[in-house]
Amino acid sequence: MKLGARVFKTGVAIVFALFIAELLELPSPVFAGIAAIFAIQPSIYRSYQTIVEQVQANIIGATIAVIFGLLFSHHVVAIGIAVIVAIGIMLKFKLEKSLSLSLVTVVAIMEIQGDDFLTFGLIRFVTILVGVLAAFVVNLFFLPPKYEVKLFRKIYFLQDDIIRWTRLAVRQASEHTSTKEALSKFKSRMQRVDTLYDFYKEERNYFKNKKFVKARKLVVYRQMITTSKKSLELLHRLHNHENELAQLPTQFHLMIQERLDFLLTYHEQLLLKYTGKLKPEHSEWSKHIDYVQRNELMEIFIKQITYAHDEGDTEFSSYHLLYILSRILDYEENLEHLDTLIVSYQTHHGHEINVEFEEEFI
């Protein structure tokens, strides 16, 4: 079982909320702990958004509870109707994420009996608000998330696995079922990468120079993710058309294999270049003198189709091969663009590379 930072922050937020509630001598401090559970979020920006929404939800819930409590006393049917009304209003104002807390506020206030209903209702409202604020403070100062390092780590290791499987696939060395299972896992891992990118994008910088650097980083990371997706699409094509790939003429198959080996090595070097392990001006791409250009590759492909047609080769599938070639060329173009962005970033902000990259990626 893996316990992440959010798990620990949830526990700390509950303890902190209960502590503040007891310090203020609020009755039923458990409601502060319940509110803290709902308020913990994976990023500081989302925590800020949540606290604004939950304060609104708390006010709406408390208002409805007081109105129904005064009009219909504390009958269980009145509580049910109040909950329905609260849900309708919350949905109307598009506060679905804070709906649970609003309902907790309604029930917490309406279950109070006695003449001091309004006083105790106000106290319950404040108690729940304390829990929300306590969670925000914990999220702000306790184990603040470092999404840039997490994001690059996910991209780096995911791409490393895709590269290894692609090298196996183009050599017809991977087992069909194993490759299919790996592709399924890669898809879910890519979704987690997209989520981490959104978290990193939402992180706020309060200094103008940092905002500019962050904007450039976002462009680089977005292209990293796009390029990884292109490599994953290529692996899908190699897997889906492995039979057609096996039927290619040996010389043409070797040319595709060599091209992919070069592109995959190029991708590995780009990720190392971003961490500062390679010089910005270094590019295996520019040193590869004998590399077949894209237009030359297409000419060879057309000649191969013509030759296969003249020879009456029915096993050669130009249609499926075109799918594979299109993915290779698309992947290649995105690698070139990623190289340009990384060189540009390091030229202007090379000193801004996260020092944790130096420690982790050797």
PDB file of C-alpha atoms in Angstrom, residues 170-171 238 245 248-264 288 290-305 316 321 324-325 328-329 332:
ATOM      1  CA  VAL A 170      10.028  -3.158 -34.934  1.00  0.00           C
ATOM      2  CA  ARG A 171      12.305  -6.217 -34.621  1.00  0.00           C
ATOM      3  CA  LEU A 238       3.590  -1.436 -35.136  1.00  0.00           C
ATOM      4  CA  LEU A 245       5.609  -5.444 -41.145  1.00  0.00           C
ATOM      5  CA  LEU A 248       8.126  -6.323 -45.940  1.00  0.00           C
ATOM      6  CA  PRO A 249      11.192  -6.820 -48.133  1.00  0.00           C
ATOM      7  CA  THR A 250      14.254  -7.258 -45.921  1.00  0.00           C
ATOM      8  CA  GLN A 251      16.030  -4.116 -47.145  1.00  0.00           C
ATOM      9  CA  PHE A 252      12.975  -1.910 -46.617  1.00  0.00           C
ATOM     10  CA  HIS A 253      12.340  -3.421 -43.172  1.00  0.00           C
ATOM     11  CA  LEU A 254      15.931  -2.727 -42.127  1.00  0.00           C
ATOM     12  CA  MET A 255      15.641   0.864 -43.325  1.00  0.00           C
ATOM     13  CA  ILE A 256      12.549   1.419 -41.140  1.00  0.00           C
ATOM     14  CA  GLN A 257      14.273  -0.292 -38.217  1.00  0.00           C
ATOM     15  CA  GLU A 258      17.378   1.887 -38.514  1.00  0.00           C
ATOM     16  CA  ARG A 259      15.267   5.029 -38.811  1.00  0.00           C
ATOM     17  CA  LEU A 260      13.283   4.161 -35.698  1.00  0.00           C
ATOM     18  CA  ASP A 261      16.439   3.287 -33.741  1.00  0.00           C
ATOM     19  CA  PHE A 262      17.810   6.699 -34.578  1.00  0.00           C
ATOM     20  CA  LEU A 263      14.585   8.523 -33.651  1.00  0.00           C
ATOM     21  CA  LEU A 264      14.282   6.666 -30.351  1.00  0.00           C
ATOM     22  CA  HIS A 288      23.650  12.097 -38.820  1.00  0.00           C
ATOM     23  CA  ASP A 290      23.709   9.624 -43.947  1.00  0.00           C
ATOM     24  CA  TYR A 291      20.180  10.065 -42.626  1.00  0.00           C
ATOM     25  CA  VAL A 292      17.506   9.576 -45.297  1.00  0.00           C
ATOM     26  CA  GLN A 293      15.351  12.704 -45.569  1.00  0.00           C
ATOM     27  CA  ARG A 294      11.558  12.521 -45.473  1.00  0.00           C
ATOM     28  CA  ASN A 295      11.049  13.213 -49.152  1.00  0.00           C
ATOM     29  CA  GLU A 296      13.664  10.573 -50.036  1.00  0.00           C
ATOM     30  CA  LEU A 297      11.909   8.064 -47.793  1.00  0.00           C
ATOM     31  CA  MET A 298       8.605   8.653 -49.571  1.00  0.00           C
ATOM     32  CA  GLU A 299      10.305   8.230 -52.947  1.00  0.00           C
ATOM     33  CA  ILE A 300      11.745   4.895 -51.813  1.00  0.00           C
ATOM     34  CA  PHE A 301       8.310   3.895 -50.574  1.00  0.00           C
ATOM     35  CA  ILE A 302       6.683   4.757 -53.932  1.00  0.00           C
ATOM     36  CA  LYS A 303       9.378   2.829 -55.800  1.00  0.00           C
ATOM     37  CA  GLN A 304       8.799  -0.165 -53.530  1.00  0.00           C
ATOM     38  CA  ILE A 305       5.052  -0.072 -54.252  1.00  0.00           C
ATOM     39  CA  PHE A 316       3.145  -6.493 -49.749  1.00  0.00           C
ATOM     40  CA  LEU A 321       2.711   0.375 -44.453  1.00  0.00           C
ATOM     41  CA  ILE A 324       3.219   3.088 -40.164  1.00  0.00           C
ATOM     42  CA  LEU A 325       5.258   5.554 -42.236  1.00  0.00           C
ATOM     43  CA  ILE A 328       7.048   7.649 -38.069  1.00  0.00           C
ATOM     44  CA  LEU A 329       7.159  10.952 -39.947  1.00  0.00           C
ATOM     45  CA  GLU A 332       9.946  12.716 -36.324  1.00  0.00           C
TER      46      GLU A 332
END
